[in-house]
Each structure stands twice: as C-alpha cells, then as structure tokens.
Amino acid sequence: MFEEFSGKFYYLLHPRPTVVVGSLCPNNRANFMPASWNTPVSEEPPTVAVVVDPQAYTKECLDFCGEATLNILELGDVQLVYDLGSVSGRDIDKVLKFKLELVESTTVKPPGIARSLAILESKVIGKYPVGEAYLYIFEVTKARVREGVADRFGFLFNEGVNILLHASGRYFYGVGSRRLALKKSV
Ligand SMILES: Cc1cc2nc3c(=O)[nH]c(=O)nc-3n(C[C@H](O)[C@H](O)[C@H](O)COP(=O)(O)O)c2cc1C
C-alpha cells in the first residue's frame, strides 16, 4: 500500500509559500534572500518563524541589524526569486544586479521590494539552532499589502493575484482554484 519515499522527506511538505527576507548587512547593503521554510507561529504577539542556513549571508545580516522585511512576490517573479536564491549578498550587490526597486519600511530599517504583493516588517525576537540550521523568530511590526490585491481574508486569488509556492529546486507552483469546505459535513 505504501512505499518508502525516495526523495527528501521535506518535499512531501512542499509546495510552500516563499518569502524574500530583506535585511541590512555589515557591508552597508540591503540584501534579499528567498526562504520557503517559513511559517506563522503565534498571533499574540504576531510572529513568523524562518529557517536560515548559517552559510547564508542573511544570517550575518540578521544578527547585525536584528530586523527584516518579509517580502511576498508574485508568481510572475519566479525567475527573480530563484535568482535571488542562487547568489550570495556576500559576493554581489543583489539590489544592483537585479535592479530591485526598493520601498522604505515604516517600522524597521531594512527596505522592502517595491514590486511585492505584501511586505511584513519584522524584528528578530529569537534564534534557535536546529540541526545544521537556525530558526529565526520574527515579530511582525507591520503588515502591508499592495493596493487591490487582498481583502481582509487574504490575497484575491480569484481575481488574478497569485503567489509563489516553492516545490523543489527550480520548480514552483501558483495557487489553484479555491475550494470551499462545507461548514459541517457530518
Ligand atoms: C525558492 C527558494 C527557497 C529557499 N528557501 C530557503 C530557506 O528557507 N532557508 C535558507 O536558509 N535558504 C533558502 N534558500 C537558499 C537561499 O536563498 C540562498 O542560499 C541564498 O543565495 C542566500 O543568500 P545570501 O547569502 O545573500 O543570504 C532558498 C532558495 C530558493 C531559490
């Protein structure tokens, strides 16, 4: 009936919404790194956890500035997001390289990416080593959305808005048609 999965276990937990973590770095640059291992954690305070590889320059930048923007980009930005995750801010200025237009944040120092659908401004409130990685806990200080892309229930997927779900490697999905479960089916 079941067989052992031959891929990496976490592929079975994908696709996952991808955020692009924006930070300010010791080299005085803003830097942006996609992270698909992220999840909301609590409502009070509003927190999001993001897994950061210690090799990523973003780890150094988060430890340096203690703040971030979590940028949610459109499905159409798949190449940009993949590219941002294929090079390190330690080696190049990603803002210049990818001609990123930035937008000032209202509650934190790191800027956001202007073309984002939404930006969560956030402050680092915890950091935990887990295996080879670090789990960063961010408190969301402000959640902003681009005008017209969301109502209070979230993004308007039925109206052409779509986000990036990372499957594995270079594969991504968008969100498909909405299904409504019955309030009570039994
Ligand atoms: C779609 C996508 C999702 C990724 N998710 C994560 C993640 O959750 N955590 C992580 O540490 N790296 C993740 N990566 C890898 C980093 O984005 C990549 O190592 C990046 O180049 C680090 O940039 P930096 O050195 O400028 O911080 C992901 C890459 C891609 C393309």
PDB file of C-alpha atoms and ligand atoms in Angstrom:
ATOM      1  CA  MET A   1       0.000   0.000   0.000  1.00  0.00           C
ATOM      2  CA  PHE A   2       2.776   2.449   0.991  1.00  0.00           C
ATOM      3  CA  GLU A   3       6.375   2.507  -0.093  1.00  0.00           C
ATOM      4  CA  GLU A   4       9.331   4.399   1.261  1.00  0.00           C
ATOM      5  CA  PHE A   5       9.629   7.830  -0.360  1.00  0.00           C
ATOM      6  CA  SER A   6      12.858   8.024  -2.333  1.00  0.00           C
ATOM      7  CA  GLY A   7      13.128  11.829  -2.287  1.00  0.00           C
ATOM      8  CA  LYS A   8      13.941  14.153   0.586  1.00  0.00           C
ATOM      9  CA  PHE A   9      11.273  13.910   3.319  1.00  0.00           C
ATOM     10  CA  TYR A  10      10.525  17.624   3.187  1.00  0.00           C
ATOM     11  CA  TYR A  11       9.470  17.510  -0.477  1.00  0.00           C
ATOM     12  CA  LEU A  12       6.300  15.953   0.917  1.00  0.00           C
ATOM     13  CA  LEU A  13       5.696  19.197   2.836  1.00  0.00           C
ATOM     14  CA  HIS A  14       6.050  21.358  -0.293  1.00  0.00           C
ATOM     15  CA  PRO A  15       4.983  23.437  -2.183  1.00  0.00           C
ATOM     16  CA  ARG A  16       5.326  26.232   0.320  1.00  0.00           C
ATOM     17  CA  PRO A  17       4.734  29.992   0.098  1.00  0.00           C
ATOM     18  CA  THR A  18       8.076  31.690  -0.346  1.00  0.00           C
ATOM     19  CA  VAL A  19       9.084  34.931   1.317  1.00  0.00           C
ATOM     20  CA  VAL A  20      12.087  37.025   0.371  1.00  0.00           C
ATOM     21  CA  VAL A  21      13.918  38.086   3.527  1.00  0.00           C
ATOM     22  CA  GLY A  22      15.276  41.617   3.268  1.00  0.00           C
ATOM     23  CA  SER A  23      17.988  42.665   5.712  1.00  0.00           C
ATOM     24  CA  LEU A  24      20.707  45.265   6.213  1.00  0.00           C
ATOM     25  CA  CYS A  25      24.219  43.908   6.212  1.00  0.00           C
ATOM     26  CA  PRO A  26      27.599  44.712   7.738  1.00  0.00           C
ATOM     27  CA  ASN A  27      28.763  45.747   4.238  1.00  0.00           C
ATOM     28  CA  ASN A  28      26.155  48.579   4.373  1.00  0.00           C
ATOM     29  CA  ARG A  29      23.975  46.996   1.723  1.00  0.00           C
ATOM     30  CA  ALA A  30      20.428  45.790   1.766  1.00  0.00           C
ATOM     31  CA  ASN A  31      20.275  42.112   0.882  1.00  0.00           C
ATOM     32  CA  PHE A  32      17.448  39.794  -0.143  1.00  0.00           C
ATOM     33  CA  MET A  33      17.189  36.009   0.230  1.00  0.00           C
ATOM     34  CA  PRO A  34      14.221  33.774  -0.598  1.00  0.00           C
ATOM     35  CA  ALA A  35      13.115  31.381   2.145  1.00  0.00           C
ATOM     36  CA  SER A  36      10.397  28.812   1.646  1.00  0.00           C
ATOM     37  CA  TRP A  37      10.831  27.292   5.093  1.00  0.00           C
ATOM     38  CA  ASN A  38       8.689  29.814   6.918  1.00  0.00           C
ATOM     39  CA  THR A  39       5.525  29.703   8.958  1.00  0.00           C
ATOM     40  CA  PRO A  40       3.333  31.910  11.143  1.00  0.00           C
ATOM     41  CA  VAL A  41       3.743  30.846  14.793  1.00  0.00           C
ATOM     42  CA  SER A  42       1.605  32.955  17.134  1.00  0.00           C
ATOM     43  CA  GLU A  43      -0.990  35.712  16.830  1.00  0.00           C
ATOM     44  CA  GLU A  44      -0.136  37.446  20.101  1.00  0.00           C
ATOM     45  CA  PRO A  45       2.496  38.647  19.607  1.00  0.00           C
ATOM     46  CA  PRO A  46       2.286  38.204  15.824  1.00  0.00           C
ATOM     47  CA  THR A  47       5.257  36.020  14.928  1.00  0.00           C
ATOM     48  CA  VAL A  48       6.716  34.230  11.923  1.00  0.00           C
ATOM     49  CA  ALA A  49       9.496  31.632  12.011  1.00  0.00           C
ATOM     50  CA  VAL A  50      12.016  31.384   9.177  1.00  0.00           C
ATOM     51  CA  VAL A  51      14.773  28.796   8.747  1.00  0.00           C
ATOM     52  CA  VAL A  52      18.117  30.341   7.824  1.00  0.00           C
ATOM     53  CA  ASP A  53      21.171  28.393   6.743  1.00  0.00           C
ATOM     54  CA  PRO A  54      24.292  29.523   8.636  1.00  0.00           C
ATOM     55  CA  GLN A  55      26.150  29.777   5.303  1.00  0.00           C
ATOM     56  CA  ALA A  56      23.691  32.420   4.044  1.00  0.00           C
ATOM     57  CA  TYR A  57      24.957  35.984   4.318  1.00  0.00           C
ATOM     58  CA  THR A  58      21.435  36.789   5.504  1.00  0.00           C
ATOM     59  CA  LYS A  59      22.245  35.126   8.828  1.00  0.00           C
ATOM     60  CA  GLU A  60      25.112  37.569   9.389  1.00  0.00           C
ATOM     61  CA  CYS A  61      22.882  40.445   8.282  1.00  0.00           C
ATOM     62  CA  LEU A  62      20.023  39.467  10.604  1.00  0.00           C
ATOM     63  CA  ASP A  63      22.450  39.167  13.510  1.00  0.00           C
ATOM     64  CA  PHE A  64      23.867  42.572  12.540  1.00  0.00           C
ATOM     65  CA  CYS A  65      20.634  44.556  12.182  1.00  0.00           C
ATOM     66  CA  GLY A  66      18.048  42.497  14.104  1.00  0.00           C
ATOM     67  CA  GLU A  67      15.281  43.448  11.681  1.00  0.00           C
ATOM     68  CA  ALA A  68      13.904  42.317   8.335  1.00  0.00           C
ATOM     69  CA  THR A  69      11.249  42.679   5.733  1.00  0.00           C
ATOM     70  CA  LEU A  70       9.490  39.506   4.609  1.00  0.00           C
ATOM     71  CA  ASN A  71       8.513  40.215   1.008  1.00  0.00           C
ATOM     72  CA  ILE A  72       5.835  38.180  -0.757  1.00  0.00           C
ATOM     73  CA  LEU A  73       6.303  38.339  -4.507  1.00  0.00           C
ATOM     74  CA  GLU A  74       4.034  37.391  -7.399  1.00  0.00           C
ATOM     75  CA  LEU A  75       4.130  34.097  -9.270  1.00  0.00           C
ATOM     76  CA  GLY A  76       5.322  36.105 -12.297  1.00  0.00           C
ATOM     77  CA  ASP A  77       8.512  36.950 -10.410  1.00  0.00           C
ATOM     78  CA  VAL A  78       9.599  33.292 -10.345  1.00  0.00           C
ATOM     79  CA  GLN A  79      12.900  33.915 -12.117  1.00  0.00           C
ATOM     80  CA  LEU A  80      13.797  36.869  -9.918  1.00  0.00           C
ATOM     81  CA  VAL A  81      13.094  34.875  -6.758  1.00  0.00           C
ATOM     82  CA  TYR A  82      15.046  31.883  -7.979  1.00  0.00           C
ATOM     83  CA  ASP A  83      17.962  34.131  -8.989  1.00  0.00           C
ATOM     84  CA  LEU A  84      17.974  35.899  -5.601  1.00  0.00           C
ATOM     85  CA  GLY A  85      18.419  32.469  -4.046  1.00  0.00           C
ATOM     86  CA  SER A  86      21.215  31.423  -6.352  1.00  0.00           C
ATOM     87  CA  VAL A  87      23.827  34.022  -5.410  1.00  0.00           C
ATOM     88  CA  SER A  88      25.022  35.496  -2.135  1.00  0.00           C
ATOM     89  CA  GLY A  89      24.950  39.083  -0.984  1.00  0.00           C
ATOM     90  CA  ARG A  90      28.401  38.367   0.389  1.00  0.00           C
ATOM     91  CA  ASP A  91      29.688  38.343  -3.205  1.00  0.00           C
ATOM     92  CA  ILE A  92      27.439  40.748  -5.078  1.00  0.00           C
ATOM     93  CA  ASP A  93      25.041  43.622  -4.528  1.00  0.00           C
ATOM     94  CA  LYS A  94      21.735  41.923  -5.382  1.00  0.00           C
ATOM     95  CA  VAL A  95      19.878  45.247  -5.445  1.00  0.00           C
ATOM     96  CA  LEU A  96      22.103  46.497  -8.272  1.00  0.00           C
ATOM     97  CA  LYS A  97      22.452  43.157 -10.029  1.00  0.00           C
ATOM     98  CA  PHE A  98      18.689  42.557 -10.202  1.00  0.00           C
ATOM     99  CA  LYS A  99      17.733  46.247 -10.474  1.00  0.00           C
ATOM    100  CA  LEU A 100      15.464  45.953  -7.446  1.00  0.00           C
ATOM    101  CA  GLU A 101      13.321  48.978  -6.770  1.00  0.00           C
ATOM    102  CA  LEU A 102      13.066  49.352  -3.009  1.00  0.00           C
ATOM    103  CA  VAL A 103      10.427  50.851  -0.762  1.00  0.00           C
ATOM    104  CA  GLU A 104      11.091  52.334   2.673  1.00  0.00           C
ATOM    105  CA  SER A 105       9.676  50.492   5.650  1.00  0.00           C
ATOM    106  CA  THR A 106       7.608  52.260   8.272  1.00  0.00           C
ATOM    107  CA  THR A 107       8.702  50.417  11.453  1.00  0.00           C
ATOM    108  CA  VAL A 108      12.089  48.836  10.645  1.00  0.00           C
ATOM    109  CA  LYS A 109      15.294  49.888   8.890  1.00  0.00           C
ATOM    110  CA  PRO A 110      15.566  47.260   6.114  1.00  0.00           C
ATOM    111  CA  PRO A 111      13.649  48.292   2.989  1.00  0.00           C
ATOM    112  CA  GLY A 112      11.120  46.179   1.147  1.00  0.00           C
ATOM    113  CA  ILE A 113      10.947  45.206  -2.530  1.00  0.00           C
ATOM    114  CA  ALA A 114       8.612  47.658  -4.277  1.00  0.00           C
ATOM    115  CA  ARG A 115       7.052  45.083  -6.619  1.00  0.00           C
ATOM    116  CA  SER A 116       5.952  42.851  -3.697  1.00  0.00           C
ATOM    117  CA  LEU A 117       2.316  41.916  -3.217  1.00  0.00           C
ATOM    118  CA  ALA A 118       2.813  42.230   0.529  1.00  0.00           C
ATOM    119  CA  ILE A 119       5.537  43.096   2.999  1.00  0.00           C
ATOM    120  CA  LEU A 120       5.752  42.034   6.635  1.00  0.00           C
ATOM    121  CA  GLU A 121       8.031  44.385   8.544  1.00  0.00           C
ATOM    122  CA  SER A 122       9.545  42.480  11.420  1.00  0.00           C
ATOM    123  CA  LYS A 123      12.069  42.348  14.248  1.00  0.00           C
ATOM    124  CA  VAL A 124      14.116  39.345  15.324  1.00  0.00           C
ATOM    125  CA  ILE A 125      12.968  38.225  18.783  1.00  0.00           C
ATOM    126  CA  GLY A 126      14.550  34.780  18.934  1.00  0.00           C
ATOM    127  CA  LYS A 127      17.040  32.495  17.261  1.00  0.00           C
ATOM    128  CA  TYR A 128      17.372  28.774  17.870  1.00  0.00           C
ATOM    129  CA  PRO A 129      19.886  26.293  16.462  1.00  0.00           C
ATOM    130  CA  VAL A 130      18.151  23.241  14.993  1.00  0.00           C
ATOM    131  CA  GLY A 131      20.439  20.656  13.407  1.00  0.00           C
ATOM    132  CA  GLU A 132      22.562  22.418  10.811  1.00  0.00           C
ATOM    133  CA  ALA A 133      20.174  25.374  10.588  1.00  0.00           C
ATOM    134  CA  TYR A 134      18.854  28.304  12.620  1.00  0.00           C
ATOM    135  CA  LEU A 135      15.224  29.054  13.271  1.00  0.00           C
ATOM    136  CA  TYR A 136      14.666  32.800  13.477  1.00  0.00           C
ATOM    137  CA  ILE A 137      11.547  34.101  15.161  1.00  0.00           C
ATOM    138  CA  PHE A 138      10.322  37.459  13.866  1.00  0.00           C
ATOM    139  CA  GLU A 139       7.729  39.655  15.481  1.00  0.00           C
ATOM    140  CA  VAL A 140       5.663  41.331  12.769  1.00  0.00           C
ATOM    141  CA  THR A 141       5.555  45.055  13.450  1.00  0.00           C
ATOM    142  CA  LYS A 142       3.564  45.998  10.339  1.00  0.00           C
ATOM    143  CA  ALA A 143       1.816  44.047   7.561  1.00  0.00           C
ATOM    144  CA  ARG A 144       1.346  45.979   4.320  1.00  0.00           C
ATOM    145  CA  VAL A 145      -0.278  44.889   1.051  1.00  0.00           C
ATOM    146  CA  ARG A 146      -0.223  46.392  -2.403  1.00  0.00           C
ATOM    147  CA  GLU A 147      -3.494  48.186  -3.046  1.00  0.00           C
ATOM    148  CA  GLY A 148      -6.189  45.966  -4.545  1.00  0.00           C
ATOM    149  CA  VAL A 149      -4.505  42.571  -4.156  1.00  0.00           C
ATOM    150  CA  ALA A 150      -6.109  41.442  -0.912  1.00  0.00           C
ATOM    151  CA  ASP A 151      -9.177  41.803   1.262  1.00  0.00           C
ATOM    152  CA  ARG A 152      -9.286  41.025   4.985  1.00  0.00           C
ATOM    153  CA  PHE A 153      -9.381  37.274   4.239  1.00  0.00           C
ATOM    154  CA  GLY A 154      -6.135  37.373   2.270  1.00  0.00           C
ATOM    155  CA  PHE A 155      -4.965  37.554  -1.334  1.00  0.00           C
ATOM    156  CA  LEU A 156      -7.602  37.741  -4.094  1.00  0.00           C
ATOM    157  CA  PHE A 157      -6.549  34.593  -5.936  1.00  0.00           C
ATOM    158  CA  ASN A 158      -9.832  34.511  -7.840  1.00  0.00           C
ATOM    159  CA  GLU A 159      -9.007  37.904  -9.320  1.00  0.00           C
ATOM    160  CA  GLY A 160      -5.705  37.085 -10.962  1.00  0.00           C
ATOM    161  CA  VAL A 161      -3.441  37.562  -7.960  1.00  0.00           C
ATOM    162  CA  ASN A 162      -1.042  34.690  -7.384  1.00  0.00           C
ATOM    163  CA  ILE A 163       1.905  33.956  -5.136  1.00  0.00           C
ATOM    164  CA  LEU A 164       4.957  31.746  -5.453  1.00  0.00           C
ATOM    165  CA  LEU A 165       4.811  28.292  -3.960  1.00  0.00           C
ATOM    166  CA  HIS A 166       8.207  26.614  -3.997  1.00  0.00           C
ATOM    167  CA  ALA A 167       8.095  22.904  -4.849  1.00  0.00           C
ATOM    168  CA  SER A 168      11.743  21.823  -5.112  1.00  0.00           C
ATOM    169  CA  GLY A 169      14.841  23.010  -6.936  1.00  0.00           C
ATOM    170  CA  ARG A 170      13.705  25.192  -9.856  1.00  0.00           C
ATOM    171  CA  TYR A 171      10.076  24.024  -9.676  1.00  0.00           C
ATOM    172  CA  PHE A 172       7.364  26.358  -8.431  1.00  0.00           C
ATOM    173  CA  TYR A 173       3.562  26.355  -8.387  1.00  0.00           C
ATOM    174  CA  GLY A 174       0.926  29.022  -8.094  1.00  0.00           C
ATOM    175  CA  VAL A 175      -2.285  28.696  -6.114  1.00  0.00           C
ATOM    176  CA  GLY A 176      -5.066  26.829  -7.958  1.00  0.00           C
ATOM    177  CA  SER A 177      -8.811  27.332  -7.815  1.00  0.00           C
ATOM    178  CA  ARG A 178     -10.419  27.938  -4.447  1.00  0.00           C
ATOM    179  CA  ARG A 179     -12.458  25.150  -2.822  1.00  0.00           C
ATOM    180  CA  LEU A 180     -14.972  25.809  -0.086  1.00  0.00           C
ATOM    181  CA  ALA A 181     -15.455  23.081   2.503  1.00  0.00           C
ATOM    182  CA  LEU A 182     -18.914  22.546   3.971  1.00  0.00           C
ATOM    183  CA  LYS A 183     -19.359  24.115   7.411  1.00  0.00           C
ATOM    184  CA  LYS A 184     -20.444  20.733   8.728  1.00  0.00           C
ATOM    185  CA  SER A 185     -20.208  17.685   6.555  1.00  0.00           C
ATOM    186  CA  VAL A 186     -21.377  15.218   9.189  1.00  0.00           C
TER     187      VAL A 186
HETATM  188  C1  LIG B   1      12.824  29.301  -3.648  1.00  0.00           C
HETATM  189  C2  LIG B   1      13.967  29.224  -2.678  1.00  0.00           C
HETATM  190  C3  LIG B   1      13.728  28.981  -1.342  1.00  0.00           C
HETATM  191  C4  LIG B   1      14.764  28.931  -0.424  1.00  0.00           C
HETATM  192  N1  LIG B   1      14.490  28.713   0.902  1.00  0.00           N
HETATM  193  C5  LIG B   1      15.477  28.826   1.818  1.00  0.00           C
HETATM  194  C6  LIG B   1      15.177  28.749   3.215  1.00  0.00           C
HETATM  195  O1  LIG B   1      14.035  28.582   3.634  1.00  0.00           O
HETATM  196  N2  LIG B   1      16.210  28.911   4.087  1.00  0.00           N
HETATM  197  C7  LIG B   1      17.511  29.120   3.670  1.00  0.00           C
HETATM  198  O2  LIG B   1      18.407  29.282   4.515  1.00  0.00           O
HETATM  199  N3  LIG B   1      17.815  29.190   2.350  1.00  0.00           N
HETATM  200  C8  LIG B   1      16.830  29.061   1.436  1.00  0.00           C
HETATM  201  N4  LIG B   1      17.111  29.160   0.093  1.00  0.00           N
HETATM  202  C9  LIG B   1      18.519  29.369  -0.314  1.00  0.00           C
HETATM  203  C10 LIG B   1      18.960  30.836  -0.136  1.00  0.00           C
HETATM  204  O3  LIG B   1      18.010  31.728  -0.646  1.00  0.00           O
HETATM  205  C11 LIG B   1      20.314  31.013  -0.846  1.00  0.00           C
HETATM  206  O4  LIG B   1      21.283  30.250  -0.181  1.00  0.00           O
HETATM  207  C12 LIG B   1      20.746  32.458  -0.974  1.00  0.00           C
HETATM  208  O5  LIG B   1      21.688  32.555  -2.026  1.00  0.00           O
HETATM  209  C13 LIG B   1      21.323  33.059   0.275  1.00  0.00           C
HETATM  210  O6  LIG B   1      21.617  34.401   0.001  1.00  0.00           O
HETATM  211  P1  LIG B   1      22.536  35.307   0.942  1.00  0.00           P
HETATM  212  O7  LIG B   1      23.877  34.616   1.063  1.00  0.00           O
HETATM  213  O8  LIG B   1      22.615  36.623   0.231  1.00  0.00           O
HETATM  214  O9  LIG B   1      21.853  35.399   2.276  1.00  0.00           O
HETATM  215  C14 LIG B   1      16.102  29.154  -0.846  1.00  0.00           C
HETATM  216  C15 LIG B   1      16.359  29.398  -2.210  1.00  0.00           C
HETATM  217  C16 LIG B   1      15.301  29.430  -3.114  1.00  0.00           C
HETATM  218  C17 LIG B   1      15.586  29.702  -4.562  1.00  0.00           C
END
